[in-house]
Amino acid sequence: LAARDPRFWRSSAADVSGISICCFLRVCKKQLVCLQSQDRCLPGAWSYRWLAPVTKQTSPFSKHLQRLQKLNQQLEEKNGEIQQMINQPPYEKEREILRLQKTLAEKEKAQATSDVLCRSLTDETHQLQRKLASTAEMCQHLAKCLEEKQRKEKGNSDDQIATERSNQLLDNETSLQALICNLREENRMLKQKVAHVEDLNAKWQKYDASRDEYVKRLHLQLKEMKSQLENSDLMHKEIFRLNKLLEEKMNECVKTKRELEDVKKASEGDNERIQMLEQQGEFLEGRGQP
C-alpha cells in the first residue's frame, strides 16, 4: 500500500541509488500484477463476459489487461534503460527518477480513470441484464398472445383464403386483359413507327440517289470548267504570243517605213542632184555651141 502512495516516492527521491531503482522496479511489477489480478476478479467481469456473445463486442476488461501488459513490457524496457543509466552522474539519475515519478503519477491517474470506467461498465452491464430479462419475458408473452390469436383465426382462415384467391384471380384476369390491351396498343404504335421509319428510309434513299447524281453533275461541270480554263489559258497564251508577234511585225514595219522614207529622201536628193547636173550639162553644152 505504501508503494502505491506517491508521497512514498517523493520522500525518498533524493536517496535513490542503483539498488533502490531495482527495488522500485520490482515494486512496480508487483503493483501491476496486483492490478491485473484485481481486474480479473472484478464483480462485473463475469457478467460482462456472459453478455459478450449477445452484444458481439470486445470486452473493455480485456483491452485494459492488454494495456497493462503493454505497460509491463514498457516497464521492463525502462528497467534495462535504468540499468544502463546507473553508471551516469548523480544529477542525471535524479532527473530520470523525477521523470519516472511523473510517469508513475500519470499512470496512477490513468489507473484511477480506468477503475471508474470499469465500475460504470459494471453498472451498465447489470442494467442491460435486467433489460434483457424483461425483454425476454415480454417476447414470451407476445408469442403466447400470437399463438392464441392464430388459433382463433384458423377457423375462418379457409373461407377467407378461398375468397381472397377468387378475388385475386379476378384481379389477375382484369390485369391481364388490361396488359393485353396495352400490348396491342403498343404493337399498333410500333407498327406505325416502323411504317414511318420505312417511309423516311425510302425518302432518304431517293434523296441519296439524287444527291449522288447532283454530285456527279457537279464533278462533270467542274471538269468542263477546268478544261475550259485550261483552254482559255492556252488561248490567252496564244493571244499573248500573237500580240507579241504582231507588235514585233509592227515594229519591223515602222522600221522598214522609216528606211523607205530615208531611201525616198535619199532618192529625191539624188534626183535633185541629177536634175541639177543635167541642167549644168545643158548649160555647158549651150555655151559650147557658138
Short mmCIF file of C-alpha atoms in Angstrom, two decimals:
data_model
loop_
_atom_site.label_atom_id
_atom_site.label_comp_id
_atom_site.label_asym_id
_atom_site.label_seq_id
_atom_site.Cartn_x
_atom_site.Cartn_y
_atom_site.Cartn_z
CA LEU A 1 0.00 0.00 0.00
CA ALA A 2 2.88 2.36 0.70
CA ALA A 3 4.24 1.62 -2.76
CA ARG A 4 1.01 2.93 -4.32
CA ASP A 5 1.28 6.25 -2.45
CA PRO A 6 3.15 8.95 -4.50
CA ARG A 7 4.41 10.54 -1.28
CA PHE A 8 6.42 7.38 -0.65
CA TRP A 9 8.38 8.01 -3.84
CA ARG A 10 8.70 11.78 -3.40
CA SER A 11 10.02 11.42 0.16
CA SER A 12 12.81 9.04 -0.82
CA ALA A 13 13.61 10.51 -4.25
CA ALA A 14 16.84 12.15 -3.08
CA ASP A 15 18.25 8.89 -1.57
CA VAL A 16 17.58 6.60 -4.51
CA SER A 17 20.57 4.65 -5.74
CA GLY A 18 21.09 1.82 -8.21
CA ILE A 19 19.81 -0.78 -5.70
CA SER A 20 16.76 1.34 -4.80
CA ILE A 21 15.90 1.70 -8.51
CA CYS A 22 15.85 -2.08 -8.84
CA CYS A 23 13.62 -2.27 -5.78
CA PHE A 24 11.42 0.40 -7.32
CA LEU A 25 11.04 -1.63 -10.49
CA ARG A 26 10.22 -4.81 -8.54
CA VAL A 27 7.57 -2.94 -6.56
CA CYS A 28 6.09 -1.55 -9.78
CA LYS A 29 5.92 -5.04 -11.24
CA LYS A 30 4.18 -6.34 -8.12
CA GLN A 31 1.74 -3.43 -8.32
CA LEU A 32 0.94 -4.23 -11.95
CA VAL A 33 0.43 -7.91 -11.14
CA CYS A 34 -1.85 -6.93 -8.27
CA LEU A 35 -3.85 -4.63 -10.53
CA GLN A 36 -4.16 -7.37 -13.14
CA SER A 37 -5.44 -9.82 -10.53
CA GLN A 38 -7.90 -7.20 -9.25
CA ASP A 39 -9.19 -6.53 -12.79
CA ARG A 40 -9.70 -10.26 -13.34
CA CYS A 41 -11.64 -10.54 -10.10
CA LEU A 42 -13.98 -7.56 -10.54
CA PRO A 43 -17.59 -8.42 -9.73
CA GLY A 44 -18.91 -7.25 -13.13
CA ALA A 45 -16.30 -9.07 -15.20
CA TRP A 46 -18.15 -12.43 -15.31
CA SER A 47 -21.48 -10.81 -16.21
CA TYR A 48 -19.86 -8.77 -18.96
CA ARG A 49 -18.27 -11.89 -20.44
CA TRP A 50 -21.70 -13.56 -20.26
CA LEU A 51 -23.17 -10.74 -22.36
CA ALA A 52 -20.26 -10.66 -24.82
CA PRO A 53 -21.75 -13.27 -27.24
CA VAL A 54 -25.05 -11.30 -27.32
CA THR A 55 -23.57 -7.88 -27.98
CA LYS A 56 -20.72 -9.23 -30.14
CA GLN A 57 -18.32 -6.52 -28.88
CA THR A 58 -14.80 -6.64 -27.49
CA SER A 59 -14.66 -6.63 -23.67
CA PRO A 60 -13.13 -3.43 -22.21
CA PHE A 61 -11.58 -5.54 -19.45
CA SER A 62 -9.53 -7.49 -21.99
CA LYS A 63 -8.45 -4.17 -23.52
CA HIS A 64 -7.46 -2.97 -20.07
CA LEU A 65 -5.47 -6.15 -19.45
CA GLN A 66 -3.71 -5.74 -22.79
CA ARG A 67 -2.90 -2.17 -21.83
CA LEU A 68 -1.48 -3.34 -18.50
CA GLN A 69 0.61 -5.98 -20.25
CA LYS A 70 1.91 -3.32 -22.62
CA LEU A 71 2.77 -1.11 -19.65
CA ASN A 72 4.54 -4.06 -18.02
CA GLN A 73 6.59 -4.55 -21.18
CA GLN A 74 7.43 -0.85 -21.28
CA LEU A 75 8.43 -1.04 -17.62
CA GLU A 76 10.81 -3.90 -18.38
CA GLU A 77 12.33 -1.81 -21.16
CA LYS A 78 12.73 1.08 -18.74
CA ASN A 79 14.42 -1.33 -16.31
CA GLY A 80 17.05 -2.03 -18.94
CA GLU A 81 17.48 1.69 -19.57
CA ILE A 82 17.86 2.38 -15.85
CA GLN A 83 20.45 -0.39 -15.51
CA GLN A 84 22.39 1.39 -18.25
CA MET A 85 21.98 4.74 -16.50
CA ILE A 86 23.36 3.52 -13.13
CA ASN A 87 26.89 4.50 -14.17
CA GLN A 88 25.80 8.02 -15.14
CA PRO A 89 26.35 11.15 -12.95
CA PRO A 90 24.01 11.66 -9.94
CA TYR A 91 22.16 14.69 -11.35
CA GLU A 92 21.13 12.71 -14.42
CA LYS A 93 19.93 9.89 -12.16
CA GLU A 94 17.87 12.35 -10.14
CA ARG A 95 16.44 13.81 -13.36
CA GLU A 96 15.50 10.33 -14.57
CA ILE A 97 13.99 9.50 -11.16
CA LEU A 98 11.87 12.65 -11.27
CA ARG A 99 10.74 11.76 -14.77
CA LEU A 100 9.85 8.24 -13.63
CA GLN A 101 7.94 9.66 -10.65
CA LYS A 102 5.99 11.91 -13.02
CA THR A 103 5.29 8.97 -15.30
CA LEU A 104 4.15 6.90 -12.30
CA ALA A 105 1.77 9.67 -11.22
CA GLU A 106 0.31 9.81 -14.73
CA LYS A 107 -0.10 6.03 -14.75
CA GLU A 108 -1.87 6.19 -11.37
CA LYS A 109 -4.25 8.82 -12.77
CA ALA A 110 -4.91 6.61 -15.79
CA GLN A 111 -5.47 3.65 -13.45
CA ALA A 112 -7.99 5.66 -11.44
CA THR A 113 -9.89 6.65 -14.57
CA SER A 114 -9.85 3.02 -15.75
CA ASP A 115 -11.25 1.92 -12.35
CA VAL A 116 -14.07 4.44 -12.69
CA LEU A 117 -14.72 3.22 -16.22
CA CYS A 118 -14.81 -0.39 -15.04
CA ARG A 119 -17.34 0.46 -12.34
CA SER A 120 -19.54 2.33 -14.81
CA LEU A 121 -19.32 -0.57 -17.26
CA THR A 122 -20.27 -2.99 -14.49
CA ASP A 123 -23.35 -0.92 -13.62
CA GLU A 124 -24.26 -0.67 -17.28
CA THR A 125 -23.86 -4.45 -17.61
CA HIS A 126 -26.28 -5.08 -14.74
CA GLN A 127 -28.78 -2.67 -16.29
CA LEU A 128 -28.50 -4.42 -19.65
CA GLN A 129 -29.03 -7.78 -17.96
CA ARG A 130 -32.20 -6.54 -16.32
CA LYS A 131 -33.44 -5.05 -19.60
CA LEU A 132 -32.65 -8.29 -21.40
CA ALA A 133 -34.59 -10.33 -18.85
CA SER A 134 -37.61 -8.02 -19.10
CA THR A 135 -37.40 -8.09 -22.90
CA ALA A 136 -37.30 -11.90 -22.89
CA GLU A 137 -40.41 -12.03 -20.67
CA MET A 138 -42.19 -9.58 -22.96
CA CYS A 139 -41.25 -11.65 -26.03
CA GLN A 140 -42.60 -14.83 -24.40
CA HIS A 141 -45.85 -13.06 -23.53
CA LEU A 142 -46.21 -11.74 -27.09
CA ALA A 143 -45.50 -15.20 -28.52
CA LYS A 144 -48.28 -16.72 -26.38
CA CYS A 145 -50.72 -14.00 -27.45
CA LEU A 146 -49.81 -14.58 -31.09
CA GLU A 147 -50.37 -18.32 -30.80
CA GLU A 148 -53.81 -17.78 -29.25
CA LYS A 149 -54.73 -15.31 -31.97
CA GLN A 150 -53.63 -17.71 -34.68
CA ARG A 151 -55.74 -20.49 -33.12
CA LYS A 152 -58.80 -18.25 -33.08
CA GLU A 153 -58.31 -17.08 -36.66
CA LYS A 154 -57.55 -20.55 -38.01
CA GLY A 155 -61.26 -21.49 -38.28
CA ASN A 156 -62.15 -18.55 -40.55
CA SER A 157 -58.89 -18.67 -42.47
CA ASP A 158 -60.08 -21.28 -45.05
CA ASP A 159 -63.09 -19.22 -46.18
CA GLN A 160 -61.03 -16.08 -46.24
CA ILE A 161 -58.33 -17.82 -48.28
CA ALA A 162 -60.91 -19.03 -50.84
CA THR A 163 -62.46 -15.58 -51.22
CA GLU A 164 -59.04 -13.99 -51.39
CA ARG A 165 -57.99 -16.45 -54.09
CA SER A 166 -61.13 -15.79 -56.15
CA ASN A 167 -60.65 -12.06 -55.78
CA GLN A 168 -57.01 -12.47 -56.68
CA LEU A 169 -57.93 -14.47 -59.79
CA LEU A 170 -60.41 -11.79 -60.85
CA ASP A 171 -57.85 -9.11 -60.25
CA ASN A 172 -55.28 -11.11 -62.20
CA GLU A 173 -57.73 -11.59 -65.10
CA THR A 174 -58.56 -7.89 -65.26
CA SER A 175 -54.90 -7.00 -65.01
CA LEU A 176 -54.10 -9.50 -67.79
CA GLN A 177 -56.80 -8.01 -70.03
CA ALA A 178 -55.51 -4.53 -69.36
CA LEU A 179 -51.99 -5.75 -70.07
CA ILE A 180 -53.13 -7.35 -73.36
CA CYS A 181 -54.84 -4.11 -74.39
CA ASN A 182 -51.71 -2.17 -73.56
CA LEU A 183 -49.58 -4.61 -75.54
CA ARG A 184 -51.91 -4.35 -78.55
CA GLU A 185 -51.79 -0.58 -78.39
CA GLU A 186 -48.01 -0.66 -78.12
CA ASN A 187 -47.86 -3.09 -81.07
CA ARG A 188 -50.01 -0.74 -83.17
CA MET A 189 -47.85 2.22 -82.24
CA LEU A 190 -44.72 0.25 -83.08
CA LYS A 191 -46.15 -0.71 -86.49
CA GLN A 192 -46.91 2.94 -87.18
CA LYS A 193 -43.40 3.89 -86.15
CA VAL A 194 -41.95 1.14 -88.39
CA ALA A 195 -44.01 2.36 -91.37
CA HIS A 196 -42.91 5.93 -90.69
CA VAL A 197 -39.29 4.82 -90.46
CA GLU A 198 -39.59 2.84 -93.72
CA ASP A 199 -41.10 5.88 -95.44
CA LEU A 200 -38.28 8.04 -94.15
CA ASN A 201 -35.77 5.42 -95.28
CA ALA A 202 -37.24 5.39 -98.81
CA LYS A 203 -37.18 9.18 -98.93
CA TRP A 204 -33.62 9.16 -97.71
CA GLN A 205 -32.61 6.65 -100.37
CA LYS A 206 -34.21 8.81 -103.07
CA TYR A 207 -32.51 11.87 -101.68
CA ASP A 208 -29.22 9.99 -101.51
CA ALA A 209 -29.56 8.87 -105.16
CA SER A 210 -30.48 12.38 -106.31
CA ARG A 211 -27.62 13.78 -104.29
CA ASP A 212 -25.20 11.33 -105.93
CA GLU A 213 -26.46 12.35 -109.37
CA TYR A 214 -26.15 16.02 -108.47
CA VAL A 215 -22.63 15.44 -107.20
CA LYS A 216 -21.74 13.62 -110.41
CA ARG A 217 -23.12 16.50 -112.47
CA LEU A 218 -21.13 18.94 -110.39
CA HIS A 219 -18.00 16.87 -110.97
CA LEU A 220 -18.62 16.90 -114.72
CA GLN A 221 -19.23 20.63 -114.68
CA LEU A 222 -16.07 21.14 -112.71
CA LYS A 223 -14.13 19.03 -115.18
CA GLU A 224 -15.58 21.02 -118.08
CA MET A 225 -14.79 24.28 -116.35
CA LYS A 226 -11.28 23.07 -115.66
CA SER A 227 -10.84 22.09 -119.32
CA GLN A 228 -12.29 25.43 -120.39
CA LEU A 229 -9.97 27.21 -118.03
CA GLU A 230 -7.06 25.23 -119.40
CA ASN A 231 -8.17 26.07 -122.96
CA SER A 232 -8.63 29.71 -122.02
CA ASP A 233 -5.14 29.70 -120.57
CA LEU A 234 -3.85 28.29 -123.84
CA MET A 235 -5.84 30.85 -125.77
CA HIS A 236 -4.51 33.64 -123.59
CA LYS A 237 -1.01 32.37 -124.14
CA GLU A 238 -1.58 32.15 -127.89
CA ILE A 239 -3.14 35.63 -127.98
CA PHE A 240 -0.24 36.97 -125.98
CA ARG A 241 2.19 35.29 -128.36
CA LEU A 242 0.32 36.64 -131.40
CA ASN A 243 0.14 40.11 -129.87
CA LYS A 244 3.83 39.98 -129.23
CA LEU A 245 4.47 38.76 -132.76
CA LEU A 246 2.16 41.46 -134.13
CA GLU A 247 3.99 44.07 -132.11
CA GLU A 248 7.29 42.81 -133.48
CA LYS A 249 5.91 42.91 -137.04
CA MET A 250 4.57 46.41 -136.47
CA ASN A 251 7.95 47.47 -135.17
CA GLU A 252 9.55 45.94 -138.23
CA CYS A 253 7.01 47.74 -140.43
CA VAL A 254 7.76 51.03 -138.73
CA LYS A 255 11.44 50.37 -139.16
CA THR A 256 11.05 49.49 -142.84
CA LYS A 257 8.81 52.52 -143.33
CA ARG A 258 11.46 54.70 -141.80
CA GLU A 259 14.08 53.07 -144.01
CA LEU A 260 11.81 53.56 -147.01
CA GLU A 261 11.33 57.20 -146.13
CA ASP A 262 15.07 57.56 -145.77
CA VAL A 263 15.52 55.88 -149.14
CA LYS A 264 12.87 58.15 -150.65
CA LYS A 265 14.57 61.16 -149.19
CA ALA A 266 17.90 59.92 -150.47
CA SER A 267 16.41 59.22 -153.92
CA GLU A 268 14.78 62.66 -154.01
CA GLY A 269 18.12 64.21 -153.13
CA ASP A 270 19.75 62.13 -155.85
CA ASN A 271 17.04 63.15 -158.33
CA GLU A 272 17.52 66.82 -157.47
CA ARG A 273 21.27 66.42 -157.90
CA ILE A 274 20.74 64.59 -161.16
CA GLN A 275 18.45 67.37 -162.40
CA MET A 276 20.93 69.94 -161.26
CA LEU A 277 23.71 68.07 -163.02
CA GLU A 278 21.57 67.74 -166.13
CA GLN A 279 20.84 71.46 -166.06
CA GLN A 280 24.51 72.20 -165.62
CA GLY A 281 25.32 69.83 -168.51
CA GLU A 282 22.74 71.52 -170.73
CA PHE A 283 24.07 74.88 -169.74
CA LEU A 284 27.58 73.85 -170.54
CA GLU A 285 26.51 72.37 -173.82
CA GLY A 286 24.68 75.59 -174.73
CA ARG A 287 27.76 77.63 -174.09
CA GLY A 288 29.98 75.29 -176.06
CA GLN A 289 27.98 75.50 -179.31
CA PRO A 290 28.81 79.08 -180.52
#
